[in-house]
mmCIF file with all atom_site columns, C-alpha atoms in Angstrom:
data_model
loop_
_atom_site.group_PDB
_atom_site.id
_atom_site.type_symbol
_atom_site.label_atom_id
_atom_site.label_alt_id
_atom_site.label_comp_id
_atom_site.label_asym_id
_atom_site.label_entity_id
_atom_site.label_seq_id
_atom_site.pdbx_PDB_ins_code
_atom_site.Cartn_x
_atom_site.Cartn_y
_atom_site.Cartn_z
_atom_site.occupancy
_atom_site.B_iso_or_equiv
_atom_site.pdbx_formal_charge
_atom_site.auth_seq_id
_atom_site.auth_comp_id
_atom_site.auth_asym_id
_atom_site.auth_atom_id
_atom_site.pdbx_PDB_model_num
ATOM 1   C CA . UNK A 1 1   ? 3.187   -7.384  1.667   1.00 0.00 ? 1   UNK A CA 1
ATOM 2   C CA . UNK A 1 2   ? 0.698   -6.398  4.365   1.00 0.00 ? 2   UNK A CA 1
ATOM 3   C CA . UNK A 1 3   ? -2.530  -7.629  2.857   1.00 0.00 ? 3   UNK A CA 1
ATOM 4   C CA . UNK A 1 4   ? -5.628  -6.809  4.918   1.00 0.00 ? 4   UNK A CA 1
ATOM 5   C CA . UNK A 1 5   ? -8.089  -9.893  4.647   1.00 0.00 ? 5   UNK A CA 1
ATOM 6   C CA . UNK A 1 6   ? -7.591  -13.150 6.216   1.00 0.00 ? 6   UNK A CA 1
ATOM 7   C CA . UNK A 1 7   ? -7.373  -14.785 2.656   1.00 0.00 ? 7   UNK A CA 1
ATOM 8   C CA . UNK A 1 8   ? -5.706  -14.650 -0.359  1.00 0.00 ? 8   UNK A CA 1
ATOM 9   C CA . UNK A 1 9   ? -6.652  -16.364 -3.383  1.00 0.00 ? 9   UNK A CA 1
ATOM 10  C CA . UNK A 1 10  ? -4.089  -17.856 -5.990  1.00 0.00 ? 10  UNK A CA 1
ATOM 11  C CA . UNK A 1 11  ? -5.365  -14.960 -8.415  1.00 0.00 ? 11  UNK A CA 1
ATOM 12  C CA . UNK A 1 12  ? -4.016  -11.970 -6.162  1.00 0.00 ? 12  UNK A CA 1
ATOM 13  C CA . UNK A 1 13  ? -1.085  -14.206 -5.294  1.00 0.00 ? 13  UNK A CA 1
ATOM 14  C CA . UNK A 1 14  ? -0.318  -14.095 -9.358  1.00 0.00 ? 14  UNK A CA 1
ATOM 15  C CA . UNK A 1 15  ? -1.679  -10.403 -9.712  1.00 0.00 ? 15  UNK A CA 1
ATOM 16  C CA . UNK A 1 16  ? 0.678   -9.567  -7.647  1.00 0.00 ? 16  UNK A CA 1
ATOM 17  C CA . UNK A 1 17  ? 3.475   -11.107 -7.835  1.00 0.00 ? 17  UNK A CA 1
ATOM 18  C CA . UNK A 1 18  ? 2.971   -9.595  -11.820 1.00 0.00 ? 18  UNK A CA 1
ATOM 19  C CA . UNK A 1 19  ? 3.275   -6.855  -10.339 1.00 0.00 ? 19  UNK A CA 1
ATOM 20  C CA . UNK A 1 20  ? 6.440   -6.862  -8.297  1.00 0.00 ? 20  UNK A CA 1
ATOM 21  C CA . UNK A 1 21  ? 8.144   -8.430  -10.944 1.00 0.00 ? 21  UNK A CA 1
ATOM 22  C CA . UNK A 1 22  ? 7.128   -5.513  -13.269 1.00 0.00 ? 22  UNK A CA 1
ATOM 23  C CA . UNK A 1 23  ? 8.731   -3.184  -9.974  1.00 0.00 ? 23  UNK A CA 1
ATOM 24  C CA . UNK A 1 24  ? 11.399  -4.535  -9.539  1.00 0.00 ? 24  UNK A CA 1
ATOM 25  C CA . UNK A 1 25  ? 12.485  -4.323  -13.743 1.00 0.00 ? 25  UNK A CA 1
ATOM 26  C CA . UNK A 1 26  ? 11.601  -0.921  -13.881 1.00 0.00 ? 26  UNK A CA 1
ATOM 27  C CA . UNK A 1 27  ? 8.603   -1.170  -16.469 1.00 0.00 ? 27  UNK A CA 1
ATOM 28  C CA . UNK A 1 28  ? 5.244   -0.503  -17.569 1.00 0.00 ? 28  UNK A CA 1
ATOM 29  C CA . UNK A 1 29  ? 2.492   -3.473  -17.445 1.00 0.00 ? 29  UNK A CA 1
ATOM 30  C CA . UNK A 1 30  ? -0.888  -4.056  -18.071 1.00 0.00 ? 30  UNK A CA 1
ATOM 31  C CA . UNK A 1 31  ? -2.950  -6.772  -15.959 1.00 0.00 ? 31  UNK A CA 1
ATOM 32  C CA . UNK A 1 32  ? -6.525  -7.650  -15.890 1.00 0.00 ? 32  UNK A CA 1
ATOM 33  C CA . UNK A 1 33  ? -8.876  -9.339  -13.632 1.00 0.00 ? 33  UNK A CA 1
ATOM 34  C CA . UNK A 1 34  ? -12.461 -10.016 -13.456 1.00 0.00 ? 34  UNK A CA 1
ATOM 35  C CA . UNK A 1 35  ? -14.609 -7.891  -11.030 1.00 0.00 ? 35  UNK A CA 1
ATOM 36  C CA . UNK A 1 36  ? -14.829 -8.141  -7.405  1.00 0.00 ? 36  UNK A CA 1
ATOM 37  C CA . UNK A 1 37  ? -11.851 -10.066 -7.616  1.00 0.00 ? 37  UNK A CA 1
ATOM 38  C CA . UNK A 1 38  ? -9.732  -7.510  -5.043  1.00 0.00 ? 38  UNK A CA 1
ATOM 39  C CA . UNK A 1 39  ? -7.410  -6.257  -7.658  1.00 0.00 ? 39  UNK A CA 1
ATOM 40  C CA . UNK A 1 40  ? -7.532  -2.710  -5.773  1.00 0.00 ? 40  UNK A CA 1
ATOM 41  C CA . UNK A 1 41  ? -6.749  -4.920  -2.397  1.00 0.00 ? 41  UNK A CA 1
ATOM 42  C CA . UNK A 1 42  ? -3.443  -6.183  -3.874  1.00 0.00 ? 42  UNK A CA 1
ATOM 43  C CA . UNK A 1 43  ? -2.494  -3.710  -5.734  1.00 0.00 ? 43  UNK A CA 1
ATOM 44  C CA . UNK A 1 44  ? -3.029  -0.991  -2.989  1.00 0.00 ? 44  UNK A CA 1
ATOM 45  C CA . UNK A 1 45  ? -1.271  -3.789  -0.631  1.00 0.00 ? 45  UNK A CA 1
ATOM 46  C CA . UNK A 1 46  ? 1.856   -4.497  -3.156  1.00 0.00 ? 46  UNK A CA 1
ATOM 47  C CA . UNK A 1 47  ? 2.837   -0.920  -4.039  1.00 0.00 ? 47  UNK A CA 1
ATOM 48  C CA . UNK A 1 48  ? 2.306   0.470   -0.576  1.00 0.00 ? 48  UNK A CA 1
ATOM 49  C CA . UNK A 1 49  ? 4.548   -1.916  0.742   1.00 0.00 ? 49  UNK A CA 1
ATOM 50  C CA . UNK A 1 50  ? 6.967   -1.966  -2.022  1.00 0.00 ? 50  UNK A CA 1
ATOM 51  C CA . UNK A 1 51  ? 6.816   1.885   -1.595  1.00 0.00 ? 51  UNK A CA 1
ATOM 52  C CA . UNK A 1 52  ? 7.610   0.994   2.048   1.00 0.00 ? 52  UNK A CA 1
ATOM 53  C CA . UNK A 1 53  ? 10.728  -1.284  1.399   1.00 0.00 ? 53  UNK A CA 1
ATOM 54  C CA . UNK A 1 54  ? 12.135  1.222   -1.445  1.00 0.00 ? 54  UNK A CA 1
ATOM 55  C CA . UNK A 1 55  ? 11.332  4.303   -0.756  1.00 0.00 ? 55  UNK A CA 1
ATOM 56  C CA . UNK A 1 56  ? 13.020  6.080   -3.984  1.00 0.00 ? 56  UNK A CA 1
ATOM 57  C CA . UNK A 1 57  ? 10.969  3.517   -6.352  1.00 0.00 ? 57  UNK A CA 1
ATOM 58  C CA . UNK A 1 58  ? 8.460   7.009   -6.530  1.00 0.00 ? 58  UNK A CA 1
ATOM 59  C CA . UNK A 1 59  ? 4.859   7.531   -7.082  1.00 0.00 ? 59  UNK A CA 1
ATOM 60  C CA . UNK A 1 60  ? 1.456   5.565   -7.061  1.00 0.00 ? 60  UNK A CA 1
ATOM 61  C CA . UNK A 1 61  ? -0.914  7.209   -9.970  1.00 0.00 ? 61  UNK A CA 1
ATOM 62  C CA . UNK A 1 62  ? -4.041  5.398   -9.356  1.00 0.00 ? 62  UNK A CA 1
ATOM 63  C CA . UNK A 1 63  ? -7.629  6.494   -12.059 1.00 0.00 ? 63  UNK A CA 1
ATOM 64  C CA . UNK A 1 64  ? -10.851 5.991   -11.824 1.00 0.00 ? 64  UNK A CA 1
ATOM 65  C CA . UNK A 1 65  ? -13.428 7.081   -14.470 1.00 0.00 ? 65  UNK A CA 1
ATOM 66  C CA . UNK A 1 66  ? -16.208 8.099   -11.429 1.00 0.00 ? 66  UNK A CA 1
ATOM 67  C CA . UNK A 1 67  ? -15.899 9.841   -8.217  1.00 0.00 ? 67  UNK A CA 1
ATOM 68  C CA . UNK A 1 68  ? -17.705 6.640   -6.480  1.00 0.00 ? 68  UNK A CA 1
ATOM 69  C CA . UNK A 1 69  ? -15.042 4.438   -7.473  1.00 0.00 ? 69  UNK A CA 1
ATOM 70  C CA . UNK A 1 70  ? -12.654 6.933   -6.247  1.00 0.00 ? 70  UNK A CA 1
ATOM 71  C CA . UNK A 1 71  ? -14.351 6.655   -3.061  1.00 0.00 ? 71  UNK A CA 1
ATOM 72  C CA . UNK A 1 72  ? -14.050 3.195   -3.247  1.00 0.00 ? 72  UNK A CA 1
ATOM 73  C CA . UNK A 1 73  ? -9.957  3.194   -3.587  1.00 0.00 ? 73  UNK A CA 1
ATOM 74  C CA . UNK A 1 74  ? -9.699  5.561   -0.918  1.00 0.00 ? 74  UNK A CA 1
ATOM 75  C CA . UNK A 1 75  ? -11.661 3.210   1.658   1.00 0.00 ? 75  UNK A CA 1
ATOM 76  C CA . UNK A 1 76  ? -9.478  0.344   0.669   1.00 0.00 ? 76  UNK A CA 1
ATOM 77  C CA . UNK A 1 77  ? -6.475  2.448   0.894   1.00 0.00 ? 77  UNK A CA 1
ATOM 78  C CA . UNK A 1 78  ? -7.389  3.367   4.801   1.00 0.00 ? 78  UNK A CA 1
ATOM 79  C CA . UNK A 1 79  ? -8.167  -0.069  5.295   1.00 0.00 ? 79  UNK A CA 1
ATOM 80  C CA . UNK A 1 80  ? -4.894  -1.057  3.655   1.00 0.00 ? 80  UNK A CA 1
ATOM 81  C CA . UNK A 1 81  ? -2.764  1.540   5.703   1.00 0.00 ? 81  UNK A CA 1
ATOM 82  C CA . UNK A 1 82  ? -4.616  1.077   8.844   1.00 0.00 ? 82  UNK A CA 1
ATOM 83  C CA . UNK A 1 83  ? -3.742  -2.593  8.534   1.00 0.00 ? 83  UNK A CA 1
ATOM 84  C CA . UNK A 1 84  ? 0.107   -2.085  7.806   1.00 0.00 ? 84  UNK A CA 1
ATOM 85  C CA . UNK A 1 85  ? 0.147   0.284   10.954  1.00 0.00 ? 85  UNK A CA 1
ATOM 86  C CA . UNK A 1 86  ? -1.574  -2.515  13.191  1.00 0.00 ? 86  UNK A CA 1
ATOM 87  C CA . UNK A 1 87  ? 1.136   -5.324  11.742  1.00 0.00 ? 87  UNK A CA 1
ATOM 88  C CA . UNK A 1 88  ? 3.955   -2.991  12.097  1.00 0.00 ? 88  UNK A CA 1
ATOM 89  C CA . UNK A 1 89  ? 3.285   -2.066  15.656  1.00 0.00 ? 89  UNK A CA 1
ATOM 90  C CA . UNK A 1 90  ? 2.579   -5.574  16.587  1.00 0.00 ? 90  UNK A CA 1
ATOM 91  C CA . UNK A 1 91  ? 6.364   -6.235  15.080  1.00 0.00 ? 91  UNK A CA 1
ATOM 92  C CA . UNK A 1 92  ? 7.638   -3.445  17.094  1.00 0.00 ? 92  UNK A CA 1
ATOM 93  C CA . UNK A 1 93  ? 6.045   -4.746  19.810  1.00 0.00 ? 93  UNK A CA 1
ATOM 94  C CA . UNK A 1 94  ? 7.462   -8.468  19.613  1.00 0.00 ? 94  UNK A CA 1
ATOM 95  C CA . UNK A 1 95  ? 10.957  -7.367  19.259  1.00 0.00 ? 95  UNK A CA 1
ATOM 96  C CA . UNK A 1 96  ? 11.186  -5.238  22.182  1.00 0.00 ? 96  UNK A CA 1
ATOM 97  C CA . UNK A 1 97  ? 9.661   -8.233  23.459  1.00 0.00 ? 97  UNK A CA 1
ATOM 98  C CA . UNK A 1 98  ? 12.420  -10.093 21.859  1.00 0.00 ? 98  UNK A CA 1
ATOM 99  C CA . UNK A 1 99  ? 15.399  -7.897  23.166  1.00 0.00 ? 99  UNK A CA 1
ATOM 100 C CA . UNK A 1 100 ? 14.175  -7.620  26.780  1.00 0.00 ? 100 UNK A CA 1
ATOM 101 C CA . UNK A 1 101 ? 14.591  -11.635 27.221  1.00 0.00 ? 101 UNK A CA 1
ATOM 102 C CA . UNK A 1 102 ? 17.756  -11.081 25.324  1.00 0.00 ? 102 UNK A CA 1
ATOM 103 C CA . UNK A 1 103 ? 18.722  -8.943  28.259  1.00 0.00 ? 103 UNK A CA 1
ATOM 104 C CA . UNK A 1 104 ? 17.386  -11.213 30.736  1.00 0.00 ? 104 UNK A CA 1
ATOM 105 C CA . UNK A 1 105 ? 19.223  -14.561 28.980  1.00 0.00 ? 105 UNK A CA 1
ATOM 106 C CA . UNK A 1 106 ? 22.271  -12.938 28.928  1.00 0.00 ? 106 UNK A CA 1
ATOM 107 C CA . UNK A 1 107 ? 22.047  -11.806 32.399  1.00 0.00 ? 107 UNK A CA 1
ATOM 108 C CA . UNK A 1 108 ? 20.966  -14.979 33.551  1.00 0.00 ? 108 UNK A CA 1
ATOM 109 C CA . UNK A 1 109 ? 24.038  -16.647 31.515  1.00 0.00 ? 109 UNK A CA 1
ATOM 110 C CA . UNK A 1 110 ? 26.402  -13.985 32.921  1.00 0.00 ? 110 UNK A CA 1
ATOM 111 C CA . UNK A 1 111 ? 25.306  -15.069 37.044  1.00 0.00 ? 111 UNK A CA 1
ATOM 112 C CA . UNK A 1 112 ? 25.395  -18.688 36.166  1.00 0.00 ? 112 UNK A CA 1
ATOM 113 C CA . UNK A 1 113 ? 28.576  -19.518 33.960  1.00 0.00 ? 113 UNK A CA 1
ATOM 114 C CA . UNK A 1 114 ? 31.265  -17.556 32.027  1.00 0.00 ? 114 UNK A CA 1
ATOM 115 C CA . UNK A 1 115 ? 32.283  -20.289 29.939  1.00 0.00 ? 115 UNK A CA 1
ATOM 116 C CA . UNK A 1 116 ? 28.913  -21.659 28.331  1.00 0.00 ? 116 UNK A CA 1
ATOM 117 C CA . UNK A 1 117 ? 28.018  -19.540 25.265  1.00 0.00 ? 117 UNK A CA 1
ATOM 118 C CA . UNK A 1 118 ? 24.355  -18.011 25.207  1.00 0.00 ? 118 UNK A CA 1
ATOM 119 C CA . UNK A 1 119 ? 22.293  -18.974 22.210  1.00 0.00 ? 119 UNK A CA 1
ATOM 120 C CA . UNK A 1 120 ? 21.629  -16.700 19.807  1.00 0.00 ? 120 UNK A CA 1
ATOM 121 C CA . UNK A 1 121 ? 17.717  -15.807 19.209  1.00 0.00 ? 121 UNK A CA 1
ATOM 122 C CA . UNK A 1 122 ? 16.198  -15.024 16.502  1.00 0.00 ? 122 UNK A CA 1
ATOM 123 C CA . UNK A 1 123 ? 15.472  -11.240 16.224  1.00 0.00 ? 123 UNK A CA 1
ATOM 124 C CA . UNK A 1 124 ? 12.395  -9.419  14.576  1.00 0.00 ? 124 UNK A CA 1
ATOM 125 C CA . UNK A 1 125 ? 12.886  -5.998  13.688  1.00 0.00 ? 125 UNK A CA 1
ATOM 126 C CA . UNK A 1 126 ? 10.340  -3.311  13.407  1.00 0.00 ? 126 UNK A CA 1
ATOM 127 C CA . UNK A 1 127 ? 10.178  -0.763  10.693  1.00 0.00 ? 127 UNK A CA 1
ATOM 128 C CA . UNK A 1 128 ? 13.280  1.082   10.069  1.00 0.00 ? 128 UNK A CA 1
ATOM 129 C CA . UNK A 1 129 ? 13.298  4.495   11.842  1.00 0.00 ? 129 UNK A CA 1
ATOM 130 C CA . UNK A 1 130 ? 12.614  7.604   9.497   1.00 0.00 ? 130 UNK A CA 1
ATOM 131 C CA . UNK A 1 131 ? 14.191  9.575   12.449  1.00 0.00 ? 131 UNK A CA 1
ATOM 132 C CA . UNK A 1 132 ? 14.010  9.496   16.456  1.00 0.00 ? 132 UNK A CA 1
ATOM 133 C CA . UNK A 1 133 ? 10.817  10.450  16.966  1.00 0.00 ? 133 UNK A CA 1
ATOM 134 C CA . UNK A 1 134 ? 8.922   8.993   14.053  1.00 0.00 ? 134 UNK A CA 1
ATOM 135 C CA . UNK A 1 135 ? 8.750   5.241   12.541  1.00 0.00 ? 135 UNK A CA 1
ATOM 136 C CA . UNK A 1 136 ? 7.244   4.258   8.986   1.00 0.00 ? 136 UNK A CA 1
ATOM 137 C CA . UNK A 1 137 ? 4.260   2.850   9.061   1.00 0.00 ? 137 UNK A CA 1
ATOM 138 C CA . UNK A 1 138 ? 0.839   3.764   7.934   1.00 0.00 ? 138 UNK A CA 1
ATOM 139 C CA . UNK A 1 139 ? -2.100  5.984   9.869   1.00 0.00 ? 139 UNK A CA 1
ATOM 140 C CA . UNK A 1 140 ? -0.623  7.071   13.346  1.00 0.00 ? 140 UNK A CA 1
ATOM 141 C CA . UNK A 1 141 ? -2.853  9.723   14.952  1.00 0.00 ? 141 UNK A CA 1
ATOM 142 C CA . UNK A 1 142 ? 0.136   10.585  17.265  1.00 0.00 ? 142 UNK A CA 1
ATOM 143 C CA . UNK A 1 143 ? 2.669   11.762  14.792  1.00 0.00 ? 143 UNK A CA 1
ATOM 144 C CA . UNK A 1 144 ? -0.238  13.991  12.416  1.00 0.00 ? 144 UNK A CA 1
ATOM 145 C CA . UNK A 1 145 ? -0.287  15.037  9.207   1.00 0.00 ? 145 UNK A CA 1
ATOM 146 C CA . UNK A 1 146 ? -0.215  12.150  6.180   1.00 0.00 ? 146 UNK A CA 1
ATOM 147 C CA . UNK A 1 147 ? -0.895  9.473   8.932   1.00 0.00 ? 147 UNK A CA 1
ATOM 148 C CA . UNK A 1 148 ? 2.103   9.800   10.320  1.00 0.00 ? 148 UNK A CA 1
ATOM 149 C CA . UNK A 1 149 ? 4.615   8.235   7.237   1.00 0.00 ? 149 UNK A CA 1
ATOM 150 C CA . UNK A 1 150 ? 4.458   10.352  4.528   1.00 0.00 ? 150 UNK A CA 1
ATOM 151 C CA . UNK A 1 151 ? 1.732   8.361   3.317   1.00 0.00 ? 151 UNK A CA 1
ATOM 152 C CA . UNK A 1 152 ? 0.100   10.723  1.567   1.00 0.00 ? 152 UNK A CA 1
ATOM 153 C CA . UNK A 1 153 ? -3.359  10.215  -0.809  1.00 0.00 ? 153 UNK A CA 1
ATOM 154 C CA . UNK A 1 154 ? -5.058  12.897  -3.260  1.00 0.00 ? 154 UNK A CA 1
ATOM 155 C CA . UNK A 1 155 ? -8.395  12.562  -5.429  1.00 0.00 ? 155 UNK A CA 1
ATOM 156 C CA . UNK A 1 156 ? -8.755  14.415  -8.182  1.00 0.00 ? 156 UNK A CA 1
ATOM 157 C CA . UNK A 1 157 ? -11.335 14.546  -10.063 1.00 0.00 ? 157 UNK A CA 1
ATOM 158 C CA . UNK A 1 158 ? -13.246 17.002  -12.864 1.00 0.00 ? 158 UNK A CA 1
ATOM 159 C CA . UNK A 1 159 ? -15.678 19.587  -12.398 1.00 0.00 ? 159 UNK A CA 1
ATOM 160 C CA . UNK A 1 160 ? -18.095 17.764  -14.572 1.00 0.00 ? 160 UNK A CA 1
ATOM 161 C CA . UNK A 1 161 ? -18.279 14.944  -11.725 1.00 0.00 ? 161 UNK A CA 1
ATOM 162 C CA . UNK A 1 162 ? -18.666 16.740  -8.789  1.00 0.00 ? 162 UNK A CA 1
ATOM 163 C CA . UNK A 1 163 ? -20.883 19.190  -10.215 1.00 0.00 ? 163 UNK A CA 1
ATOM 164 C CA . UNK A 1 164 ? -24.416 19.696  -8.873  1.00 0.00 ? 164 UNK A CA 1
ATOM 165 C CA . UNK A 1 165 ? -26.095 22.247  -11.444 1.00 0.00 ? 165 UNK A CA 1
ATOM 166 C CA . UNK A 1 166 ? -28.430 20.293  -13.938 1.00 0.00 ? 166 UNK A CA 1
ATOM 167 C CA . UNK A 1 167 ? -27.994 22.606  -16.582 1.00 0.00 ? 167 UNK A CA 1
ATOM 168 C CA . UNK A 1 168 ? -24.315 22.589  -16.704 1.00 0.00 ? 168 UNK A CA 1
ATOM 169 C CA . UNK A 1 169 ? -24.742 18.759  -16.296 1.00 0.00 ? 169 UNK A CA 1
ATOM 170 C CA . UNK A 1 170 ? -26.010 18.256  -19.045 1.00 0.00 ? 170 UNK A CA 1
ATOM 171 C CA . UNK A 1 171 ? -23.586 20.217  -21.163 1.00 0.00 ? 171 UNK A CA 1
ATOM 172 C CA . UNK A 1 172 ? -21.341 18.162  -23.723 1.00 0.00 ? 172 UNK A CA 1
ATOM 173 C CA . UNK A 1 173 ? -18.469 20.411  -23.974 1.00 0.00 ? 173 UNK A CA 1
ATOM 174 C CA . UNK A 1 174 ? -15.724 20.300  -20.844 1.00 0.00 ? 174 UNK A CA 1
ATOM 175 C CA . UNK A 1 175 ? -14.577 23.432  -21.257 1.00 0.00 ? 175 UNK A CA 1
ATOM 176 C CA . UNK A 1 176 ? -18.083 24.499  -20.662 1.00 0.00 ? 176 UNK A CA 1
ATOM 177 C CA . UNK A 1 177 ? -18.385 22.756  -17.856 1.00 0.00 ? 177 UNK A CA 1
ATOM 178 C CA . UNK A 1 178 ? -15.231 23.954  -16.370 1.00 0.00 ? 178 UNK A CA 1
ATOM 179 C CA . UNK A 1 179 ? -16.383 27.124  -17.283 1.00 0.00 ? 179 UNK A CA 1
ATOM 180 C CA . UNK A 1 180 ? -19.906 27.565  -15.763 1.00 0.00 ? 180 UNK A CA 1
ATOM 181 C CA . UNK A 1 181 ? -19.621 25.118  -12.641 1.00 0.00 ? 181 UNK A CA 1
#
């Protein structure tokens, strides 16, 4: 899970690891925590990332009752995507790290002795390739379009919040609303 603060409490451990477990059986659950205890942080961070490990698991349907709040989940979102890209390319970066003293080892063991056995290293891989010229991982400037993964974030929101007319503001009826904003 690519979390982006420096800390995790036990609560967002619990939260979600609720939430995986829900994932991973294929159902429907309901969890609650206090505010301004990061519940938008971990559950951005788990469902991006499980999104990013099982790509057929579908869709992320995320509401908010204000357009401020939306605002909100759309920051943390960035800051949850921009941190996944950072991690990911620091991965990418350590195993080509990793496989070019591979290279060097093995050459090394080749000049010096046929009939020692190299050890084997451990090997981090980066993200799996979605094809040759693109990897998955979140907000890449270089590849365009959805931040490069197929990453891809909406709002929605009514006409009754993001209108600006008083009159129809104060209107009580949404089809009015609809109607004359």
């Amino acid at each position: 899970v690519y979390f982006p603060y420096d800390r995790i409490y036990l609560e967002q451990y619990q939260y979600m690891r609720a939430l995986k477990q829900t994932l991973d059986a294929g159902g429907h659950c309901l969890l609650e925590m206090p505010t301004g205890t990061g519940k938008t942080a971990c559950l951005l961070s788990l469902i991006t990332s499980y999104q990013m490990a099982n790509p057929n698991c579908g869709k992320l349907v995320y509401c908010t009752r204000t357009v401020p709040e939306m605002n909100s989940v759309m920051e943390e979102l960035g800051m949850v995507l921009s941190y996944r890209s950072e991690q990911l390319q620091l991965e990418q970066n350590a195993a080509g790290l990793l496989a070019r003293n591979d290279a060097v080892m093995e050459d090394n063991n080749n000049e010096t002795s046929n009939t020692t056995k190299p050890q084997k290293r451990k090997r981090i891989y980066g993200p799996k390739k979605l094809d040759k010229d693109r990897s998955n991982m979140g907000p890449n400037p270089h590849h365009g379009g959805a931040g490069g993964n197929g990453a891809l974030a909406v709002c929605l929101s009514s006409r009754r919040n993001m209108c600006i007319n008083e009159r129809v503001i104060r209107e009580s009826d949404r089809e009015t609303i609809d109607e004359a904003c």
